[in-house]
């Protein structure tokens, strides 16, 4: 896993033009991208009239969410394939 993460950050660094990767830089990048995904999830839930409560890096909703549809929506607007539990 450690080796895989090393290669992941090398790829991210080259695509983001970040310079030296410090813990602060990595945290900032992760937070920015996580926020992008969560905002997309919120738009999806609002669009589908699903009430929700945001919790840290997730949410609770008052009704069932079509996870397959949500994954497709997030991918369309962020480019990420995200798994939800």
PDB file of N, CA and C in Angstrom:
ATOM      1  N   UNK A   1       0.826  -1.196   0.000  1.00  0.00           N
ATOM      2  CA  UNK A   1       0.000   0.000   0.000  1.00  0.00           C
ATOM      3  C   UNK A   1       0.868   1.257   0.000  1.00  0.00           C
ATOM      4  N   UNK A   2       1.909   1.247   0.798  1.00  0.00           N
ATOM      5  CA  UNK A   2       2.799   2.412   0.884  1.00  0.00           C
ATOM      6  C   UNK A   2       3.410   2.741  -0.469  1.00  0.00           C
ATOM      7  N   UNK A   3       3.821   1.722  -1.195  1.00  0.00           N
ATOM      8  CA  UNK A   3       4.411   1.919  -2.516  1.00  0.00           C
ATOM      9  C   UNK A   3       3.376   2.461  -3.497  1.00  0.00           C
ATOM     10  N   UNK A   4       2.146   1.971  -3.399  1.00  0.00           N
ATOM     11  CA  UNK A   4       1.070   2.446  -4.277  1.00  0.00           C
ATOM     12  C   UNK A   4       0.769   3.913  -4.003  1.00  0.00           C
ATOM     13  N   UNK A   5       0.733   4.300  -2.728  1.00  0.00           N
ATOM     14  CA  UNK A   5       0.486   5.702  -2.381  1.00  0.00           C
ATOM     15  C   UNK A   5       1.611   6.602  -2.884  1.00  0.00           C
ATOM     16  N   UNK A   6       2.827   6.119  -2.810  1.00  0.00           N
ATOM     17  CA  UNK A   6       3.969   6.882  -3.311  1.00  0.00           C
ATOM     18  C   UNK A   6       3.790   7.184  -4.799  1.00  0.00           C
ATOM     19  N   UNK A   7       3.409   6.162  -5.563  1.00  0.00           N
ATOM     20  CA  UNK A   7       3.196   6.356  -7.011  1.00  0.00           C
ATOM     21  C   UNK A   7       1.999   7.260  -7.284  1.00  0.00           C
ATOM     22  N   UNK A   8       0.978   7.156  -6.451  1.00  0.00           N
ATOM     23  CA  UNK A   8      -0.191   8.021  -6.579  1.00  0.00           C
ATOM     24  C   UNK A   8       0.205   9.484  -6.424  1.00  0.00           C
ATOM     25  N   UNK A   9       0.966   9.805  -5.376  1.00  0.00           N
ATOM     26  CA  UNK A   9       1.372  11.196  -5.150  1.00  0.00           C
ATOM     27  C   UNK A   9       2.321  11.697  -6.225  1.00  0.00           C
ATOM     28  N   UNK A  10       3.151  10.819  -6.788  1.00  0.00           N
ATOM     29  CA  UNK A  10       4.029  11.212  -7.898  1.00  0.00           C
ATOM     30  C   UNK A  10       3.176  11.622  -9.096  1.00  0.00           C
ATOM     31  N   UNK A  11       2.154  10.833  -9.390  1.00  0.00           N
ATOM     32  CA  UNK A  11       1.262  11.155 -10.517  1.00  0.00           C
ATOM     33  C   UNK A  11       0.495  12.443 -10.261  1.00  0.00           C
ATOM     34  N   UNK A  12       0.001  12.612  -9.047  1.00  0.00           N
ATOM     35  CA  UNK A  12      -0.743  13.830  -8.708  1.00  0.00           C
ATOM     36  C   UNK A  12       0.162  15.046  -8.801  1.00  0.00           C
ATOM     37  N   UNK A  13       1.363  14.921  -8.289  1.00  0.00           N
ATOM     38  CA  UNK A  13       2.307  16.038  -8.304  1.00  0.00           C
ATOM     39  C   UNK A  13       2.585  16.482  -9.739  1.00  0.00           C
ATOM     40  N   UNK A  14       2.775  15.538 -10.637  1.00  0.00           N
ATOM     41  CA  UNK A  14       3.085  15.904 -12.022  1.00  0.00           C
ATOM     42  C   UNK A  14       1.884  16.517 -12.736  1.00  0.00           C
ATOM     43  N   UNK A  15       0.679  16.077 -12.387  1.00  0.00           N
ATOM     44  CA  UNK A  15      -0.501  16.621 -13.064  1.00  0.00           C
ATOM     45  C   UNK A  15      -0.974  17.936 -12.458  1.00  0.00           C
ATOM     46  N   UNK A  16      -0.673  18.181 -11.192  1.00  0.00           N
ATOM     47  CA  UNK A  16      -1.141  19.384 -10.503  1.00  0.00           C
ATOM     48  C   UNK A  16      -0.111  20.505 -10.468  1.00  0.00           C
ATOM     49  N   UNK A  17       1.134  20.214 -10.832  1.00  0.00           N
ATOM     50  CA  UNK A  17       2.210  21.214 -10.783  1.00  0.00           C
ATOM     51  C   UNK A  17       2.298  21.841  -9.392  1.00  0.00           C
ATOM     52  N   UNK A  18       2.474  20.996  -8.376  1.00  0.00           N
ATOM     53  CA  UNK A  18       2.444  21.432  -6.990  1.00  0.00           C
ATOM     54  C   UNK A  18       3.802  21.787  -6.412  1.00  0.00           C
ATOM     55  N   UNK A  19       4.870  21.403  -7.078  1.00  0.00           N
ATOM     56  CA  UNK A  19       6.177  21.618  -6.484  1.00  0.00           C
ATOM     57  C   UNK A  19       6.423  20.577  -5.408  1.00  0.00           C
ATOM     58  N   UNK A  20       7.063  20.996  -4.316  1.00  0.00           N
ATOM     59  CA  UNK A  20       7.369  20.070  -3.230  1.00  0.00           C
ATOM     60  C   UNK A  20       6.091  19.680  -2.498  1.00  0.00           C
ATOM     61  N   UNK A  21       5.917  18.375  -2.298  1.00  0.00           N
ATOM     62  CA  UNK A  21       4.730  17.877  -1.610  1.00  0.00           C
ATOM     63  C   UNK A  21       4.990  17.750  -0.118  1.00  0.00           C
ATOM     64  N   UNK A  22       4.411  18.638   0.642  1.00  0.00           N
ATOM     65  CA  UNK A  22       4.487  18.561   2.095  1.00  0.00           C
ATOM     66  C   UNK A  22       3.181  17.970   2.607  1.00  0.00           C
ATOM     67  N   UNK A  23       3.144  17.654   3.879  1.00  0.00           N
ATOM     68  CA  UNK A  23       1.899  17.144   4.475  1.00  0.00           C
ATOM     69  C   UNK A  23       0.787  18.175   4.325  1.00  0.00           C
ATOM     70  N   UNK A  24       1.118  19.447   4.475  1.00  0.00           N
ATOM     71  CA  UNK A  24       0.120  20.514   4.336  1.00  0.00           C
ATOM     72  C   UNK A  24      -0.418  20.582   2.906  1.00  0.00           C
ATOM     73  N   UNK A  25       0.483  20.455   1.926  1.00  0.00           N
ATOM     74  CA  UNK A  25       0.073  20.483   0.522  1.00  0.00           C
ATOM     75  C   UNK A  25      -0.848  19.310   0.213  1.00  0.00           C
ATOM     76  N   UNK A  26      -0.477  18.127   0.688  1.00  0.00           N
ATOM     77  CA  UNK A  26      -1.291  16.928   0.452  1.00  0.00           C
ATOM     78  C   UNK A  26      -2.664  17.080   1.103  1.00  0.00           C
ATOM     79  N   UNK A  27      -2.695  17.584   2.352  1.00  0.00           N
ATOM     80  CA  UNK A  27      -3.962  17.770   3.040  1.00  0.00           C
ATOM     81  C   UNK A  27      -4.838  18.754   2.276  1.00  0.00           C
ATOM     82  N   UNK A  28      -4.248  19.857   1.833  1.00  0.00           N
ATOM     83  CA  UNK A  28      -5.005  20.862   1.088  1.00  0.00           C
ATOM     84  C   UNK A  28      -5.592  20.312  -0.198  1.00  0.00           C
ATOM     85  N   UNK A  29      -4.805  19.545  -0.914  1.00  0.00           N
ATOM     86  CA  UNK A  29      -5.283  18.941  -2.159  1.00  0.00           C
ATOM     87  C   UNK A  29      -6.405  17.946  -1.875  1.00  0.00           C
ATOM     88  N   UNK A  30      -6.202  17.092  -0.880  1.00  0.00           N
ATOM     89  CA  UNK A  30      -7.220  16.116  -0.528  1.00  0.00           C
ATOM     90  C   UNK A  30      -8.514  16.809  -0.104  1.00  0.00           C
ATOM     91  N   UNK A  31      -8.409  17.826   0.744  1.00  0.00           N
ATOM     92  CA  UNK A  31      -9.586  18.550   1.220  1.00  0.00           C
ATOM     93  C   UNK A  31     -10.322  19.208   0.057  1.00  0.00           C
ATOM     94  N   UNK A  32      -9.592  19.824  -0.860  1.00  0.00           N
ATOM     95  CA  UNK A  32     -10.197  20.487  -2.014  1.00  0.00           C
ATOM     96  C   UNK A  32     -10.987  19.497  -2.869  1.00  0.00           C
ATOM     97  N   UNK A  33     -10.394  18.340  -3.129  1.00  0.00           N
ATOM     98  CA  UNK A  33     -11.061  17.356  -3.980  1.00  0.00           C
ATOM     99  C   UNK A  33     -12.224  16.683  -3.257  1.00  0.00           C
ATOM    100  N   UNK A  34     -12.074  16.439  -1.959  1.00  0.00           N
ATOM    101  CA  UNK A  34     -13.173  15.868  -1.177  1.00  0.00           C
ATOM    102  C   UNK A  34     -14.366  16.833  -1.166  1.00  0.00           C
ATOM    103  N   UNK A  35     -14.082  18.116  -1.011  1.00  0.00           N
ATOM    104  CA  UNK A  35     -15.136  19.125  -1.009  1.00  0.00           C
ATOM    105  C   UNK A  35     -15.843  19.176  -2.365  1.00  0.00           C
ATOM    106  N   UNK A  36     -15.083  19.031  -3.431  1.00  0.00           N
ATOM    107  CA  UNK A  36     -15.669  19.013  -4.778  1.00  0.00           C
ATOM    108  C   UNK A  36     -16.663  17.853  -4.911  1.00  0.00           C
ATOM    109  N   UNK A  37     -16.286  16.688  -4.411  1.00  0.00           N
ATOM    110  CA  UNK A  37     -17.171  15.518  -4.477  1.00  0.00           C
ATOM    111  C   UNK A  37     -18.402  15.736  -3.598  1.00  0.00           C
ATOM    112  N   UNK A  38     -18.217  16.225  -2.370  1.00  0.00           N
ATOM    113  CA  UNK A  38     -19.358  16.411  -1.473  1.00  0.00           C
ATOM    114  C   UNK A  38     -20.327  17.468  -1.997  1.00  0.00           C
ATOM    115  N   UNK A  39     -19.825  18.521  -2.589  1.00  0.00           N
ATOM    116  CA  UNK A  39     -20.727  19.517  -3.187  1.00  0.00           C
ATOM    117  C   UNK A  39     -21.538  18.896  -4.313  1.00  0.00           C
ATOM    118  N   UNK A  40     -20.920  18.023  -5.072  1.00  0.00           N
ATOM    119  CA  UNK A  40     -21.623  17.331  -6.146  1.00  0.00           C
ATOM    120  C   UNK A  40     -22.707  16.417  -5.566  1.00  0.00           C
ATOM    121  N   UNK A  41     -22.393  15.710  -4.496  1.00  0.00           N
ATOM    122  CA  UNK A  41     -23.381  14.849  -3.830  1.00  0.00           C
ATOM    123  C   UNK A  41     -24.549  15.699  -3.342  1.00  0.00           C
ATOM    124  N   UNK A  42     -24.265  16.840  -2.730  1.00  0.00           N
ATOM    125  CA  UNK A  42     -25.327  17.725  -2.238  1.00  0.00           C
ATOM    126  C   UNK A  42     -26.218  18.192  -3.389  1.00  0.00           C
ATOM    127  N   UNK A  43     -25.621  18.559  -4.520  1.00  0.00           N
ATOM    128  CA  UNK A  43     -26.420  18.968  -5.686  1.00  0.00           C
ATOM    129  C   UNK A  43     -27.331  17.830  -6.138  1.00  0.00           C
ATOM    130  N   UNK A  44     -26.787  16.619  -6.183  1.00  0.00           N
ATOM    131  CA  UNK A  44     -27.576  15.460  -6.580  1.00  0.00           C
ATOM    132  C   UNK A  44     -28.755  15.256  -5.633  1.00  0.00           C
ATOM    133  N   UNK A  45     -28.486  15.295  -4.333  1.00  0.00           N
ATOM    134  CA  UNK A  45     -29.547  15.085  -3.353  1.00  0.00           C
ATOM    135  C   UNK A  45     -30.613  16.172  -3.453  1.00  0.00           C
ATOM    136  N   UNK A  46     -30.187  17.417  -3.583  1.00  0.00           N
ATOM    137  CA  UNK A  46     -31.145  18.518  -3.731  1.00  0.00           C
ATOM    138  C   UNK A  46     -31.963  18.369  -5.000  1.00  0.00           C
ATOM    139  N   UNK A  47     -31.299  18.025  -6.088  1.00  0.00           N
ATOM    140  CA  UNK A  47     -31.977  17.854  -7.378  1.00  0.00           C
ATOM    141  C   UNK A  47     -33.055  16.771  -7.299  1.00  0.00           C
ATOM    142  N   UNK A  48     -32.805  15.766  -6.474  1.00  0.00           N
ATOM    143  CA  UNK A  48     -33.748  14.660  -6.334  1.00  0.00           C
ATOM    144  C   UNK A  48     -34.645  14.794  -5.100  1.00  0.00           C
ATOM    145  N   UNK A  49     -34.688  16.005  -4.540  1.00  0.00           N
ATOM    146  CA  UNK A  49     -35.546  16.309  -3.385  1.00  0.00           C
ATOM    147  C   UNK A  49     -35.357  15.334  -2.228  1.00  0.00           C
ATOM    148  N   UNK A  50     -34.100  15.004  -1.964  1.00  0.00           N
ATOM    149  CA  UNK A  50     -33.775  14.113  -0.850  1.00  0.00           C
ATOM    150  C   UNK A  50     -33.197  14.975   0.272  1.00  0.00           C
ATOM    151  N   UNK A  51     -33.875  15.005   1.412  1.00  0.00           N
ATOM    152  CA  UNK A  51     -33.368  15.744   2.565  1.00  0.00           C
ATOM    153  C   UNK A  51     -32.188  14.988   3.145  1.00  0.00           C
ATOM    154  N   UNK A  52     -31.179  15.730   3.599  1.00  0.00           N
ATOM    155  CA  UNK A  52     -29.980  15.082   4.123  1.00  0.00           C
ATOM    156  C   UNK A  52     -29.355  15.932   5.226  1.00  0.00           C
ATOM    157  N   UNK A  53     -28.494  15.280   5.996  1.00  0.00           N
ATOM    158  CA  UNK A  53     -27.705  15.939   7.021  1.00  0.00           C
ATOM    159  C   UNK A  53     -26.249  15.622   6.724  1.00  0.00           C
ATOM    160  N   UNK A  54     -25.441  16.650   6.495  1.00  0.00           N
ATOM    161  CA  UNK A  54     -24.029  16.467   6.177  1.00  0.00           C
ATOM    162  C   UNK A  54     -23.257  16.111   7.446  1.00  0.00           C
ATOM    163  N   UNK A  55     -22.470  15.049   7.376  1.00  0.00           N
ATOM    164  CA  UNK A  55     -21.641  14.611   8.499  1.00  0.00           C
ATOM    165  C   UNK A  55     -20.203  14.431   8.024  1.00  0.00           C
ATOM    166  N   UNK A  56     -19.308  15.285   8.451  1.00  0.00           N
ATOM    167  CA  UNK A  56     -17.881  15.215   8.130  1.00  0.00           C
ATOM    168  C   UNK A  56     -17.654  14.914   6.650  1.00  0.00           C
ATOM    169  N   UNK A  57     -17.431  13.656   6.281  1.00  0.00           N
ATOM    170  CA  UNK A  57     -17.198  13.323   4.880  1.00  0.00           C
ATOM    171  C   UNK A  57     -18.294  12.400   4.341  1.00  0.00           C
ATOM    172  N   UNK A  58     -19.503  12.593   4.848  1.00  0.00           N
ATOM    173  CA  UNK A  58     -20.624  11.778   4.410  1.00  0.00           C
ATOM    174  C   UNK A  58     -21.938  12.485   4.688  1.00  0.00           C
ATOM    175  N   UNK A  59     -23.008  11.727   4.716  1.00  0.00           N
ATOM    176  CA  UNK A  59     -24.323  12.310   4.963  1.00  0.00           C
ATOM    177  C   UNK A  59     -25.299  11.222   5.402  1.00  0.00           C
ATOM    178  N   UNK A  60     -26.390  11.666   5.993  1.00  0.00           N
ATOM    179  CA  UNK A  60     -27.539  10.815   6.309  1.00  0.00           C
ATOM    180  C   UNK A  60     -28.715  11.409   5.549  1.00  0.00           C
ATOM    181  N   UNK A  61     -29.517  10.546   4.961  1.00  0.00           N
ATOM    182  CA  UNK A  61     -30.660  11.047   4.194  1.00  0.00           C
ATOM    183  C   UNK A  61     -31.955  10.466   4.729  1.00  0.00           C
ATOM    184  N   UNK A  62     -33.038  11.173   4.413  1.00  0.00           N
ATOM    185  CA  UNK A  62     -34.358  10.749   4.888  1.00  0.00           C
ATOM    186  C   UNK A  62     -34.954   9.655   4.023  1.00  0.00           C
ATOM    187  N   UNK A  63     -34.387   9.431   2.859  1.00  0.00           N
ATOM    188  CA  UNK A  63     -34.883   8.373   1.981  1.00  0.00           C
ATOM    189  C   UNK A  63     -33.705   7.710   1.270  1.00  0.00           C
ATOM    190  N   UNK A  64     -33.988   6.597   0.657  1.00  0.00           N
ATOM    191  CA  UNK A  64     -32.948   5.828  -0.030  1.00  0.00           C
ATOM    192  C   UNK A  64     -32.367   6.627  -1.206  1.00  0.00           C
ATOM    193  N   UNK A  65     -31.093   6.414  -1.455  1.00  0.00           N
ATOM    194  CA  UNK A  65     -30.396   7.072  -2.558  1.00  0.00           C
ATOM    195  C   UNK A  65     -29.998   5.997  -3.556  1.00  0.00           C
ATOM    196  N   UNK A  66     -30.259   6.253  -4.834  1.00  0.00           N
ATOM    197  CA  UNK A  66     -29.840   5.335  -5.892  1.00  0.00           C
ATOM    198  C   UNK A  66     -28.324   5.497  -6.051  1.00  0.00           C
ATOM    199  N   UNK A  67     -27.576   4.619  -5.393  1.00  0.00           N
ATOM    200  CA  UNK A  67     -26.115   4.742  -5.353  1.00  0.00           C
ATOM    201  C   UNK A  67     -25.508   4.659  -6.755  1.00  0.00           C
ATOM    202  N   UNK A  68     -26.017   3.785  -7.584  1.00  0.00           N
ATOM    203  CA  UNK A  68     -25.479   3.674  -8.951  1.00  0.00           C
ATOM    204  C   UNK A  68     -25.638   4.996  -9.691  1.00  0.00           C
ATOM    205  N   UNK A  69     -26.816   5.594  -9.595  1.00  0.00           N
ATOM    206  CA  UNK A  69     -27.084   6.875 -10.253  1.00  0.00           C
ATOM    207  C   UNK A  69     -26.204   7.984  -9.664  1.00  0.00           C
ATOM    208  N   UNK A  70     -26.047   7.979  -8.343  1.00  0.00           N
ATOM    209  CA  UNK A  70     -25.198   8.970  -7.683  1.00  0.00           C
ATOM    210  C   UNK A  70     -23.750   8.841  -8.150  1.00  0.00           C
ATOM    211  N   UNK A  71     -23.240   7.603  -8.240  1.00  0.00           N
ATOM    212  CA  UNK A  71     -21.871   7.385  -8.703  1.00  0.00           C
ATOM    213  C   UNK A  71     -21.674   7.928 -10.117  1.00  0.00           C
ATOM    214  N   UNK A  72     -22.650   7.680 -10.986  1.00  0.00           N
ATOM    215  CA  UNK A  72     -22.574   8.190 -12.361  1.00  0.00           C
ATOM    216  C   UNK A  72     -22.594   9.718 -12.379  1.00  0.00           C
ATOM    217  N   UNK A  73     -23.424  10.312 -11.540  1.00  0.00           N
ATOM    218  CA  UNK A  73     -23.537  11.768 -11.448  1.00  0.00           C
ATOM    219  C   UNK A  73     -22.220  12.378 -10.976  1.00  0.00           C
ATOM    220  N   UNK A  74     -21.651  11.806  -9.924  1.00  0.00           N
ATOM    221  CA  UNK A  74     -20.382  12.316  -9.394  1.00  0.00           C
ATOM    222  C   UNK A  74     -19.284  12.183 -10.442  1.00  0.00           C
ATOM    223  N   UNK A  75     -19.246  11.050 -11.128  1.00  0.00           N
ATOM    224  CA  UNK A  75     -18.230  10.876 -12.162  1.00  0.00           C
ATOM    225  C   UNK A  75     -18.390  11.882 -13.293  1.00  0.00           C
ATOM    226  N   UNK A  76     -19.629  12.133 -13.686  1.00  0.00           N
ATOM    227  CA  UNK A  76     -19.886  13.076 -14.780  1.00  0.00           C
ATOM    228  C   UNK A  76     -19.373  14.478 -14.445  1.00  0.00           C
ATOM    229  N   UNK A  77     -19.562  14.919 -13.214  1.00  0.00           N
ATOM    230  CA  UNK A  77     -19.218  16.293 -12.836  1.00  0.00           C
ATOM    231  C   UNK A  77     -17.845  16.469 -12.181  1.00  0.00           C
ATOM    232  N   UNK A  78     -17.231  15.370 -11.719  1.00  0.00           N
ATOM    233  CA  UNK A  78     -15.913  15.507 -11.093  1.00  0.00           C
ATOM    234  C   UNK A  78     -14.825  14.709 -11.805  1.00  0.00           C
ATOM    235  N   UNK A  79     -15.232  13.700 -12.566  1.00  0.00           N
ATOM    236  CA  UNK A  79     -14.258  12.817 -13.197  1.00  0.00           C
ATOM    237  C   UNK A  79     -13.804  11.691 -12.280  1.00  0.00           C
ATOM    238  N   UNK A  80     -14.321  11.634 -11.057  1.00  0.00           N
ATOM    239  CA  UNK A  80     -13.928  10.602 -10.094  1.00  0.00           C
ATOM    240  C   UNK A  80     -14.964   9.493 -10.039  1.00  0.00           C
ATOM    241  N   UNK A  81     -14.475   8.272  -9.886  1.00  0.00           N
ATOM    242  CA  UNK A  81     -15.341   7.131  -9.561  1.00  0.00           C
ATOM    243  C   UNK A  81     -15.238   6.941  -8.063  1.00  0.00           C
ATOM    244  N   UNK A  82     -16.328   7.157  -7.364  1.00  0.00           N
ATOM    245  CA  UNK A  82     -16.341   7.115  -5.906  1.00  0.00           C
ATOM    246  C   UNK A  82     -17.229   5.964  -5.449  1.00  0.00           C
ATOM    247  N   UNK A  83     -16.781   5.256  -4.414  1.00  0.00           N
ATOM    248  CA  UNK A  83     -17.608   4.210  -3.802  1.00  0.00           C
ATOM    249  C   UNK A  83     -18.269   4.797  -2.565  1.00  0.00           C
ATOM    250  N   UNK A  84     -19.533   4.472  -2.368  1.00  0.00           N
ATOM    251  CA  UNK A  84     -20.273   4.931  -1.207  1.00  0.00           C
ATOM    252  C   UNK A  84     -20.699   3.719  -0.398  1.00  0.00           C
ATOM    253  N   UNK A  85     -20.683   3.857   0.909  1.00  0.00           N
ATOM    254  CA  UNK A  85     -21.097   2.757   1.801  1.00  0.00           C
ATOM    255  C   UNK A  85     -22.376   3.131   2.502  1.00  0.00           C
TER     256      UNK A  85
END
